[in-house]
Amino acid sequence: MKSSAIISLHGALKAGCPQYRALALDECHLSLSRPGSIAGSQLASLQEELRSRVRGCAPFSLRLDRLSLLVNEAGTQCFVAAEATGARLASDDGQAYRRLLRAVDGALARHGLARYYEEPRPHVSLGWAPPRAQPALAGVLARQHDTLAPGLHVTEIVCKIGRREHRFRLR
């Protein structure tokens, strides 16, 4: 994604909604799991399971073509996201994305964690706000016109547990 477009979008969202909190450019991410908790004794096992399962997954590209508002399951936060919709998942019709998602889901399920959504919406989270800010954010997004450069090349996954990050390259 083009950083100048994201910075401009963050500025417009903050001006239209003071409660909006932008993620730093290096914190914007493609979501592959739901938030969850895991026992410290399972960390090493989860890391090894992820490493093993994603080993066969190839890098892929997504075309981000729509700005959206998403709300977490608890209804406590809404997120501004750039989504990849329909046929714009990738040149392979989204097969590489779905293969990676199944690999991550399998590792999570084996450790008693929730799988990703039944109907996944591939997206990159850009920022968040409390749910009461949805109308203001929606108004700003309605005035945006394809401000994001749509390409995103995915070459690794990051498993973030607490403050620790574990990176796994796709091959």
XYZ file of C-alpha atoms in Angstrom:
171
model
C 0.000 0.000 0.000
C 1.188 3.489 -0.704
C 2.245 5.132 2.565
C 1.355 8.688 1.481
C -2.220 7.567 0.749
C -2.519 5.923 4.172
C -1.105 9.006 5.929
C -3.580 11.209 4.049
C -6.456 8.874 4.941
C -5.406 8.846 8.615
C -5.435 12.678 8.595
C -8.940 12.821 7.113
C -10.248 10.227 9.578
C -8.707 12.008 12.573
C -10.113 15.371 11.406
C -13.602 13.885 10.985
C -13.462 11.724 14.107
C -11.200 12.801 17.002
C -11.589 9.359 18.650
C -9.880 7.639 15.677
C -6.516 6.034 16.459
C -4.331 5.320 13.456
C -2.037 2.329 13.451
C 1.566 3.174 12.605
C 2.438 2.138 9.052
C 4.538 -0.772 10.325
C 1.599 -1.968 12.469
C -0.899 -2.224 9.593
C -1.488 -5.923 9.065
C -3.456 -8.582 7.221
C -5.622 -10.337 9.801
C -5.489 -14.154 9.827
C -6.874 -14.881 13.281
C -9.181 -13.666 15.993
C -7.683 -12.302 19.213
C -7.272 -14.994 21.835
C -5.408 -16.105 24.934
C -2.985 -18.981 25.257
C -1.231 -20.502 28.256
C 2.481 -19.829 28.509
C 3.117 -23.573 28.486
C 1.601 -23.775 24.974
C 3.645 -20.988 23.348
C 6.495 -23.126 22.049
C 4.066 -25.750 20.753
C 1.966 -23.132 18.926
C 5.058 -21.566 17.367
C 6.296 -24.943 16.133
C 2.842 -25.862 14.819
C 2.605 -22.566 12.897
C 6.138 -23.001 11.513
C 5.329 -26.522 10.355
C 1.949 -25.688 8.811
C 2.963 -22.517 6.948
C 6.147 -24.113 5.580
C 4.296 -25.192 2.431
C 2.526 -21.864 1.882
C 3.736 -19.579 -0.888
C 3.900 -15.772 -0.868
C 0.902 -14.138 -2.541
C -0.587 -10.805 -3.468
C -3.875 -9.185 -2.585
C -5.566 -6.314 -4.319
C -7.101 -4.048 -1.696
C -10.036 -2.374 -3.366
C -12.480 -1.201 -0.706
C -12.318 0.806 2.515
C -14.617 -0.637 5.190
C -15.624 -0.386 8.806
C -15.480 -3.657 10.750
C -16.597 -4.216 14.347
C -15.032 -6.771 16.699
C -17.190 -9.597 18.056
C -17.493 -8.003 21.487
C -18.730 -4.763 19.913
C -16.106 -2.770 21.801
C -14.068 -1.451 18.854
C -14.562 -0.645 15.219
C -11.739 -0.837 12.711
C -11.024 0.991 9.491
C -9.843 -1.623 7.009
C -8.753 -1.923 3.406
C -10.428 -5.069 2.060
C -9.653 -7.442 -0.774
C -13.029 -8.351 -2.267
C -14.197 -11.110 -4.577
C -11.973 -11.844 -7.544
C -9.454 -9.290 -6.333
C -7.967 -11.729 -3.855
C -5.111 -12.545 -6.233
C -4.233 -13.860 -9.652
C -4.743 -17.405 -8.327
C -8.336 -16.521 -7.325
C -7.383 -16.411 -3.660
C -6.157 -20.005 -3.358
C -2.831 -19.037 -1.719
C -4.641 -16.837 0.810
C -7.127 -19.601 1.647
C -4.320 -22.196 1.937
C -2.487 -19.959 4.432
C -5.707 -19.295 6.349
C -6.388 -23.059 6.629
C -2.810 -23.615 7.867
C -3.155 -20.943 10.568
C -6.658 -22.168 11.501
C -5.315 -25.707 11.952
C -2.540 -24.569 14.278
C -4.932 -22.451 16.325
C -7.593 -25.178 16.593
C -5.011 -27.697 17.740
C -4.296 -25.374 20.678
C -7.946 -24.757 21.553
C -8.079 -21.295 19.957
C -10.884 -20.022 17.736
C -10.548 -20.419 13.988
C -10.925 -17.372 11.754
C -14.417 -16.448 10.571
C -16.472 -18.903 8.511
C -16.852 -16.227 5.815
C -13.449 -14.484 5.961
C -13.098 -10.896 4.800
C -9.430 -10.480 3.845
C -8.414 -7.053 5.088
C -5.594 -4.891 6.347
C -6.428 -3.043 9.560
C -5.480 0.647 9.375
C -6.845 2.084 12.635
C -9.560 1.844 15.257
C -12.066 3.806 17.316
C -14.838 3.129 19.847
C -18.076 1.866 18.273
C -19.910 5.158 18.912
C -17.546 6.726 16.322
C -18.918 4.577 13.461
C -21.198 7.256 11.950
C -18.383 9.830 11.832
C -15.913 7.324 10.363
C -18.469 6.139 7.808
C -19.003 9.738 6.718
C -15.285 10.247 6.132
C -14.913 6.928 4.284
C -17.867 7.791 2.030
C -15.895 10.802 0.779
C -12.764 8.772 -0.034
C -12.237 7.697 -3.630
C -9.734 4.918 -4.250
C -7.057 6.683 -2.245
C -5.069 3.523 -1.554
C -2.599 1.941 -3.923
C -4.175 -1.518 -4.035
C -1.238 -3.946 -4.044
C -0.108 -5.913 -1.004
C 2.464 -8.676 -1.306
C 2.400 -11.114 1.634
C 5.757 -12.815 2.288
C 5.580 -13.693 5.988
C 3.201 -14.113 8.889
C 3.743 -12.652 12.330
C 2.355 -14.351 15.406
C 2.040 -11.675 18.069
C 1.663 -12.933 21.619
C 1.773 -10.189 24.209
C 4.737 -8.037 23.259
C 6.578 -10.867 21.532
C 6.481 -11.370 17.789
C 7.371 -14.572 15.994
C 7.916 -14.315 12.220
C 7.471 -17.124 9.712
C 8.507 -16.625 6.076
C 6.301 -17.987 3.310
C 8.174 -20.023 0.686
